[in-house]
Tab-separated table of C-alpha atoms in Angstrom:
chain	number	residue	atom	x	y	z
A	30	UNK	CA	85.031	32.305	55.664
A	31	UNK	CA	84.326	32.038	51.997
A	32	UNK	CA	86.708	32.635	49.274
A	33	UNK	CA	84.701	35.645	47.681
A	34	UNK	CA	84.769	37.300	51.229
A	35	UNK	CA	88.565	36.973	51.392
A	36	UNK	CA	89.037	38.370	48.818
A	37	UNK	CA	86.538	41.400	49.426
A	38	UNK	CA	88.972	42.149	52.331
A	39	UNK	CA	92.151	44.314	52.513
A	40	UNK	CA	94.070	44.716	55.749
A	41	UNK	CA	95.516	48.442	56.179
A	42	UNK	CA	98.415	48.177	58.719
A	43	UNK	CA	100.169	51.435	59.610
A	44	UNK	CA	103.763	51.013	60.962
A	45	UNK	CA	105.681	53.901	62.456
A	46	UNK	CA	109.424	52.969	62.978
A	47	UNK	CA	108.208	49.268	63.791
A	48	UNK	CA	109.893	46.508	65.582
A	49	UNK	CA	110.657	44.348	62.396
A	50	UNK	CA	109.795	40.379	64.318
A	51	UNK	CA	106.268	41.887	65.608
A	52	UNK	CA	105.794	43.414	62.067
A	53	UNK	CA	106.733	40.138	60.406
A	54	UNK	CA	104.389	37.837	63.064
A	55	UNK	CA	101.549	40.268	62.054
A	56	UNK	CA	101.414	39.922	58.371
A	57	UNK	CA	101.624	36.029	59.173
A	58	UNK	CA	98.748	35.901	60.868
A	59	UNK	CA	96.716	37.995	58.832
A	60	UNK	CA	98.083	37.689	55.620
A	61	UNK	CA	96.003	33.911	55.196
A	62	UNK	CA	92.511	35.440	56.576
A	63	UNK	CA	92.596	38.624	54.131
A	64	UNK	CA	92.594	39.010	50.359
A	65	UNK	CA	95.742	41.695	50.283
A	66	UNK	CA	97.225	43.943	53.153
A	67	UNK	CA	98.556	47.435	52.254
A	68	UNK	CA	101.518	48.460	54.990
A	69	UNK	CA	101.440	52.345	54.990
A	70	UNK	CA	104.485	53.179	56.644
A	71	UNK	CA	105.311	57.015	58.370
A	72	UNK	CA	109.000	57.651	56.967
A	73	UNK	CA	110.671	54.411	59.357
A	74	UNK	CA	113.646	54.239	57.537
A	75	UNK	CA	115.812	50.864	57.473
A	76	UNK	CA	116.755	48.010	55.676
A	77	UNK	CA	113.458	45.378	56.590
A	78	UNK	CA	111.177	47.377	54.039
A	79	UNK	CA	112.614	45.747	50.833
A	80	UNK	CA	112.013	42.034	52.127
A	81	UNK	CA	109.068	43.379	53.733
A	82	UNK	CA	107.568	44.763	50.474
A	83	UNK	CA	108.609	41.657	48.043
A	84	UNK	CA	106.424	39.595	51.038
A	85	UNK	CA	103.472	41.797	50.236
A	86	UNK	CA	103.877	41.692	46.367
A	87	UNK	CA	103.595	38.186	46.507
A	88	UNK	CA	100.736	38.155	48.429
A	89	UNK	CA	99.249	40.487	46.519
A	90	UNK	CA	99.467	43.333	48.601
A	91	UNK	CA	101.644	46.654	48.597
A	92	UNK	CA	104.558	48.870	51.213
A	93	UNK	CA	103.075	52.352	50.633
A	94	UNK	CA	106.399	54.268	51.996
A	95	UNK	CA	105.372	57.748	52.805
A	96	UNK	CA	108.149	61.087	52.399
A	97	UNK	CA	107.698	61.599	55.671
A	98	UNK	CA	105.528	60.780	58.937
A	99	UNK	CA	101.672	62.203	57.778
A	100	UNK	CA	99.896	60.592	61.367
A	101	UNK	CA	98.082	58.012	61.535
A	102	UNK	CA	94.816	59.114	60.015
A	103	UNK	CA	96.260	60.068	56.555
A	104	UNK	CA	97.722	56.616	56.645
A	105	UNK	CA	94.969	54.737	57.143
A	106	UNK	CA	93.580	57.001	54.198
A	107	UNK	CA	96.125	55.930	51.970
A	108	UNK	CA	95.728	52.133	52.691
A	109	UNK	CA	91.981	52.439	52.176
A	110	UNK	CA	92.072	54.235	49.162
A	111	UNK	CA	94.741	51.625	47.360
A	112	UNK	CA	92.236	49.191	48.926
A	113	UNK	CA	89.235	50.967	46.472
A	114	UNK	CA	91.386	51.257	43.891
A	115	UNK	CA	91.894	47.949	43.461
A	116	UNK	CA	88.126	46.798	44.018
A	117	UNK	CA	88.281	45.639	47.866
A	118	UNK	CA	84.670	45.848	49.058
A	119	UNK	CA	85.846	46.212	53.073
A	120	UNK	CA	89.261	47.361	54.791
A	121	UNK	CA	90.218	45.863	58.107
A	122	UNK	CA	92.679	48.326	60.260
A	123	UNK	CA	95.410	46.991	62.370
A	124	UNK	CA	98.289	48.699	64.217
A	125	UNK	CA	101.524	47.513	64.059
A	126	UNK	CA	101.860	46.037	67.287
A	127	UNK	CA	98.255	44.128	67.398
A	128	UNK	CA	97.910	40.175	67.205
A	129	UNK	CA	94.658	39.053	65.855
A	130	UNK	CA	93.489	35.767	66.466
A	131	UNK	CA	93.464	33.200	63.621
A	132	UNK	CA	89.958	33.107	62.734
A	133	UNK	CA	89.360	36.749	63.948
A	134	UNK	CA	88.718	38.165	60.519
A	135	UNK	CA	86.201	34.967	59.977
A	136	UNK	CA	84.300	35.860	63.019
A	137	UNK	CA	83.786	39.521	62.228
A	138	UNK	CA	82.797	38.277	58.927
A	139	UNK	CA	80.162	36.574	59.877
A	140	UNK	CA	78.759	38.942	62.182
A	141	UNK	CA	78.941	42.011	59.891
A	142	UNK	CA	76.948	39.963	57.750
A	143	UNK	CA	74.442	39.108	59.964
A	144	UNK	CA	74.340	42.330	62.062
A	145	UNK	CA	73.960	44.039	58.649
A	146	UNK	CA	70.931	42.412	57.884
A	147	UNK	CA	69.118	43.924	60.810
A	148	UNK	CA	70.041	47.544	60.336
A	149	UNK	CA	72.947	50.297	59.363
A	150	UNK	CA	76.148	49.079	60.943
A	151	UNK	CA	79.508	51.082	59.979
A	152	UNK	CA	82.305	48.446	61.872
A	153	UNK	CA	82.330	45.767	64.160
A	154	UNK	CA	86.115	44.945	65.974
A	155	UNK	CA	87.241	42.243	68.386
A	156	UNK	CA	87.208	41.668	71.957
A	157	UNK	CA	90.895	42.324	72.707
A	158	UNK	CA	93.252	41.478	75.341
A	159	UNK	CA	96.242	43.530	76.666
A	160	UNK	CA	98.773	41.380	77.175
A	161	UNK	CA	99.797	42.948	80.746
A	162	UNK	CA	96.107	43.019	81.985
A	163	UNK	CA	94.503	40.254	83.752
A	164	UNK	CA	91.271	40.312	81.605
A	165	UNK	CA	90.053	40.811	77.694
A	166	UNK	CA	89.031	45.099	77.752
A	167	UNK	CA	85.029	45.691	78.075
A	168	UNK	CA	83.276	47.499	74.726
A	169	UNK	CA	81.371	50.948	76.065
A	170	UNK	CA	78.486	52.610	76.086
A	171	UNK	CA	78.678	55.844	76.377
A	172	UNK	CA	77.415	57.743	79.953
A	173	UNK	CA	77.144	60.224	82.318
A	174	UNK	CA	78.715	60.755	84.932
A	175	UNK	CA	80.587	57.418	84.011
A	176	UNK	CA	80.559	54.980	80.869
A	177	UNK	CA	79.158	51.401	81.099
A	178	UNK	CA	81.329	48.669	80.350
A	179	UNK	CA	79.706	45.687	78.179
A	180	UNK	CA	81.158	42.435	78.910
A	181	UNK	CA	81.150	39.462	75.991
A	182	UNK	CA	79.133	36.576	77.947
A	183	UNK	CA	79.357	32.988	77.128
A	184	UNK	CA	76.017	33.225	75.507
A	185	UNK	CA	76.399	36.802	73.200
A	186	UNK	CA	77.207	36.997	70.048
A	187	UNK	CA	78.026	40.839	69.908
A	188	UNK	CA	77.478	43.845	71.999
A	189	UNK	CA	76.647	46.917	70.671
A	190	UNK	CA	78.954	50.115	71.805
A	191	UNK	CA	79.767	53.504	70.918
A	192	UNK	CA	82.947	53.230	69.672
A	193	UNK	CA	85.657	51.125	68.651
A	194	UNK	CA	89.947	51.169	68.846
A	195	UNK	CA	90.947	51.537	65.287
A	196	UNK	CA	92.609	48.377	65.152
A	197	UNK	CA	90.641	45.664	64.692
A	198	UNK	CA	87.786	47.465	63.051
A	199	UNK	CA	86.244	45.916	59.996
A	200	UNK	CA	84.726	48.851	57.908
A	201	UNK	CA	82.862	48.277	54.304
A	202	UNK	CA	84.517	50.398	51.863
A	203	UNK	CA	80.148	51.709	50.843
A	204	UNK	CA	80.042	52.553	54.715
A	205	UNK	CA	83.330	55.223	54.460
A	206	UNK	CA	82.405	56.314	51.514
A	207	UNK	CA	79.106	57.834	53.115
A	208	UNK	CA	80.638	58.466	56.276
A	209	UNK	CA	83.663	59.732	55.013
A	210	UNK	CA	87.605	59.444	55.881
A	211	UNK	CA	89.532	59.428	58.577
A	212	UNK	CA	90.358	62.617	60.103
A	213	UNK	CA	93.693	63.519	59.132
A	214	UNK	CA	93.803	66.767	61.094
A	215	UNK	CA	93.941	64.832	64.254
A	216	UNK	CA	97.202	63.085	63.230
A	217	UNK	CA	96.798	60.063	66.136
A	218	UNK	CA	94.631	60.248	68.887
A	219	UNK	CA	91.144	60.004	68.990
A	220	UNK	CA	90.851	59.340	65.233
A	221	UNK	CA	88.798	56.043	65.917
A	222	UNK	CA	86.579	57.984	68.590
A	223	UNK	CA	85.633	61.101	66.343
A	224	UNK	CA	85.287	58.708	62.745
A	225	UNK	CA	82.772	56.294	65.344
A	226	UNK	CA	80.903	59.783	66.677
A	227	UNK	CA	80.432	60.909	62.989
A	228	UNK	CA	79.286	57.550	61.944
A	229	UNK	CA	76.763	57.233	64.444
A	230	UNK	CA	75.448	60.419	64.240
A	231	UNK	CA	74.639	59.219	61.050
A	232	UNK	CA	72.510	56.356	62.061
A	233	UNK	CA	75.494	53.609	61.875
A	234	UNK	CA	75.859	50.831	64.612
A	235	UNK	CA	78.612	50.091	65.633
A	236	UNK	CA	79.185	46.373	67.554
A	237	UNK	CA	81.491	44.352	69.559
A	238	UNK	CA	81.916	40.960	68.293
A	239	UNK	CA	82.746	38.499	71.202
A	240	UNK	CA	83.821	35.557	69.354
A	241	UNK	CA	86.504	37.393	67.238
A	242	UNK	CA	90.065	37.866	69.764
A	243	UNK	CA	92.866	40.253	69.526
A	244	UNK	CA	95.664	40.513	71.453
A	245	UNK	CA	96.838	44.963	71.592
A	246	UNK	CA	98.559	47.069	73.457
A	247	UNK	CA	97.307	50.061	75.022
A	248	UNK	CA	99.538	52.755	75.796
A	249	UNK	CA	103.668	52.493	76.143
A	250	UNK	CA	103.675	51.176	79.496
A	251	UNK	CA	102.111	50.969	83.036
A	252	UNK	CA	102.821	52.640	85.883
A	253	UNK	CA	101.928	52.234	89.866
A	254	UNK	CA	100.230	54.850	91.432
A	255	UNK	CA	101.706	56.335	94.918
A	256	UNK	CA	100.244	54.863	98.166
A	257	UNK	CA	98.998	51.530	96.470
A	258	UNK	CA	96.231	53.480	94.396
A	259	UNK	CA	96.361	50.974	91.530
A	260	UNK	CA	98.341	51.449	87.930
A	261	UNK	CA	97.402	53.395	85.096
A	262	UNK	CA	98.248	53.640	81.646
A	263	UNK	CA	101.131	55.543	80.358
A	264	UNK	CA	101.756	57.664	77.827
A	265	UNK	CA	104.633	59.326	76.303
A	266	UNK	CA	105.031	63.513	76.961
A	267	UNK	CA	104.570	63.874	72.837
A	268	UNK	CA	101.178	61.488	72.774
A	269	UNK	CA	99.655	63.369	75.793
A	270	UNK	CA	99.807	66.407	73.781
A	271	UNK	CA	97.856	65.002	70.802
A	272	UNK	CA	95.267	63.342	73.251
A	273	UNK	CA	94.849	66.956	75.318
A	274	UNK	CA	94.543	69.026	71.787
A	275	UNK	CA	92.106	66.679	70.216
A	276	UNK	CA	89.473	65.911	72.745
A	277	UNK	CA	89.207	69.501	72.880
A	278	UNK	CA	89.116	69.496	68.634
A	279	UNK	CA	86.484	66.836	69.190
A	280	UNK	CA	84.325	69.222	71.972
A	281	UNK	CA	83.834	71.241	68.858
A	282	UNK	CA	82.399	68.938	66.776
A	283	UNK	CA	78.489	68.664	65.932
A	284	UNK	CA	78.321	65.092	66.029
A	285	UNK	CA	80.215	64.809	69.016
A	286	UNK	CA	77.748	63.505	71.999
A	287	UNK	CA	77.084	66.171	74.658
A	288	UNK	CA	77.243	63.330	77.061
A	289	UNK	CA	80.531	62.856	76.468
A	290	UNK	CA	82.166	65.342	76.559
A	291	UNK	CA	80.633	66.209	79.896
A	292	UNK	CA	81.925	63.120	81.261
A	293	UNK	CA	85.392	63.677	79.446
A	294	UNK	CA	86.189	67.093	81.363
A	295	UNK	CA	86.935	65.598	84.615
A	296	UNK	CA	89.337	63.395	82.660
A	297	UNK	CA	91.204	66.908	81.924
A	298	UNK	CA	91.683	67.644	85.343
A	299	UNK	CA	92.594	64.294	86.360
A	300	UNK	CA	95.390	63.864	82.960
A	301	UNK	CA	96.910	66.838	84.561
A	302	UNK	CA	97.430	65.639	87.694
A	303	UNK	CA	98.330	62.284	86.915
A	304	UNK	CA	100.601	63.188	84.908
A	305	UNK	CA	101.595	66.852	85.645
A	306	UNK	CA	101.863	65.809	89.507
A	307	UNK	CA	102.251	62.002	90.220
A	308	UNK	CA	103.808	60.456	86.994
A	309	UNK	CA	106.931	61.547	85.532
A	310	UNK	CA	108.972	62.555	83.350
A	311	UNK	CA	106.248	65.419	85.125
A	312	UNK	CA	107.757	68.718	83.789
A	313	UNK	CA	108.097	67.318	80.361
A	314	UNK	CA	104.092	66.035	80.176
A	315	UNK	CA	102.706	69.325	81.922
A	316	UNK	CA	104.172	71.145	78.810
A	317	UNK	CA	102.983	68.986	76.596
A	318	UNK	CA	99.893	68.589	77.701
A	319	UNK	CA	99.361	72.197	78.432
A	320	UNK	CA	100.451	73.245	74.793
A	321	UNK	CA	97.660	70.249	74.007
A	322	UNK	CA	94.898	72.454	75.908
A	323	UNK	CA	96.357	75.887	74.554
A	324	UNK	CA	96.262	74.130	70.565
A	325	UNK	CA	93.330	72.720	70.863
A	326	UNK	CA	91.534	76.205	72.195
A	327	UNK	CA	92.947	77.832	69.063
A	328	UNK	CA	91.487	74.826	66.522
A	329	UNK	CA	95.100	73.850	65.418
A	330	UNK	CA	95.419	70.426	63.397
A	331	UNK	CA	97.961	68.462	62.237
A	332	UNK	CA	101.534	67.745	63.160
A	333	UNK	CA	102.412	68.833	66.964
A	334	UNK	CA	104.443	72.252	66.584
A	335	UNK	CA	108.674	71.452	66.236
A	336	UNK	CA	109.443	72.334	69.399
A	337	UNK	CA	107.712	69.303	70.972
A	338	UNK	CA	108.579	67.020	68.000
A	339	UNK	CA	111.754	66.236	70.247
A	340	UNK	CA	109.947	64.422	73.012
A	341	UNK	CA	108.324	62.001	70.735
């Protein structure tokens, strides 16, 4: 990577009552491939953030403390817009937990540039690898009645897809500033699904870029099914409420594709169960996630209402 494009790049990282040795292996390993990094944190509390901050003022970079938790969305606002105040041409996003590899900002570098050159792209992200899976996650293409999963092959560069995790994602500042922000509303989930949606309805690519590696984690845990059915991924009783509420905010939204949320209803039905039925704590999630459907039916954004803020 070149020195001008290092220091074109700002890493947003928003931290939400972080584990302070994954925070501090983080910034190590992205603090030499980016020009700054902003850490937005939601309200944490503790004693790490004034040895954390003096790290990032030496690097150049910032701890943006927020009052109190605003979601993840706002964050991510607020890192990107210190990032354009100070003249950053691109923001990469990371979560707190996430590993990139050591040249993974180089790679998507390079293939935003030369993806770029061929046509309107609004991100490109890593292959990643959960740590508790036995293979690096597929990118998708979005379809009915089921997605297809693109595979990186020893022999492809990138795969195009229709939409990217947040973390990872390496966004020029231009791009965002026609597509627009995050959407705060949403607070967490499926911020990185509707923000791909709106960018592709407006004739952004978005692409997979095989030779950059991440190592995330997806979800709190995992969790056999009865009768040797496999495992699935589990979520707590407070994030299955955002994720019923805001697929149903995203039905609603014009450049949501028909196709899927076609192919996302069944998923409804099949949350419920899961997690209603089969996967406990069960009368704790079918609350949550029925105050999810209810929510979402009357438009409500935001925060999750305070009598649910308990089982966070």
């Amino acid at each position: 990577m070149t020195e001008i494009s290092v220091s074109g790049i700002c890493a947003v990282i928003v931290s939400y009552q972080p584990d302070l040795a994954a925070i501090a292996d983080l910034l190590g390993r992205v603090m030499p491939q980016v020009g700054a990094v902003a850490l937005v944190d939601n309200a944490s509390g503790g004693d790490w953030q004034a040895a954390i901050g003096e790290l990032l003022a030496a690097h150049g970079g910032a701890l943006l403390g927020q009052p109190r938790n605003i979601g993840l969305a706002a964050a991510q606002n607020v890192g990107i817009d210190w990032a354009r105040a100070r003249g950053f041409r691109h923001v990469l996003l990371l979560d707190q937990d996430s590993e990139p590899g050591a040249d993974m900002v180089a790679a998507l570098w390079r293939a935003l540039q030369v993806l770029s050159a061929a046509g309107k792209v609004a991100a490109v992200g890593p292959r990643f690898h959960d740590p508790r899976e036995h293979r690096d996650a597929p990118f998708v293409r979005i379809g009915f009645p089921l997605n297809r999963k693109q595979w990186c092959a020893a022999d492809t560069p990138s795969v195009a897809c229709d939409f990217l995790i947040s973390s990872g994602m390496l966004i020029p500042l231009a791009v965002l500033d026609r597509v627009g922000p995050m959407d705060a509303g949403l607070f967490i989930d499926n911020v990185d699904l509707e923000w791909g949606f709106r960018a592709r309805a407006q004739g952004y690519a978005l692409h997979g870029v095989c030779a950059a590696t991440m190592y995330h984690r997806l979800g709190d845990g995992r969790r056999a099914l009865p009768f040797g059915r496999g495992r699935i991924v589990v979520h707590g009783s407070l994030r299955l409420y955002y994720m019923m509420r805001n697929r149903l905010l995203l039905y609603r939204l014009p450049h949501t594709p028909r196709t899927w949320v076609a192919q996302d209803l069944p998923r409804v039905l099949a949350k419920l169960f899961l997690f209603g039925v089969l996967v406990g704590p069960r009368w704790r999630n079918l609350r949550c996630m029925l105050r999810g459907l209810h929510d979402g039916l009357r438009g409500r954004r935001g925060a999750c209402p305070d009598e649910l803020s308990g089982y966070g």
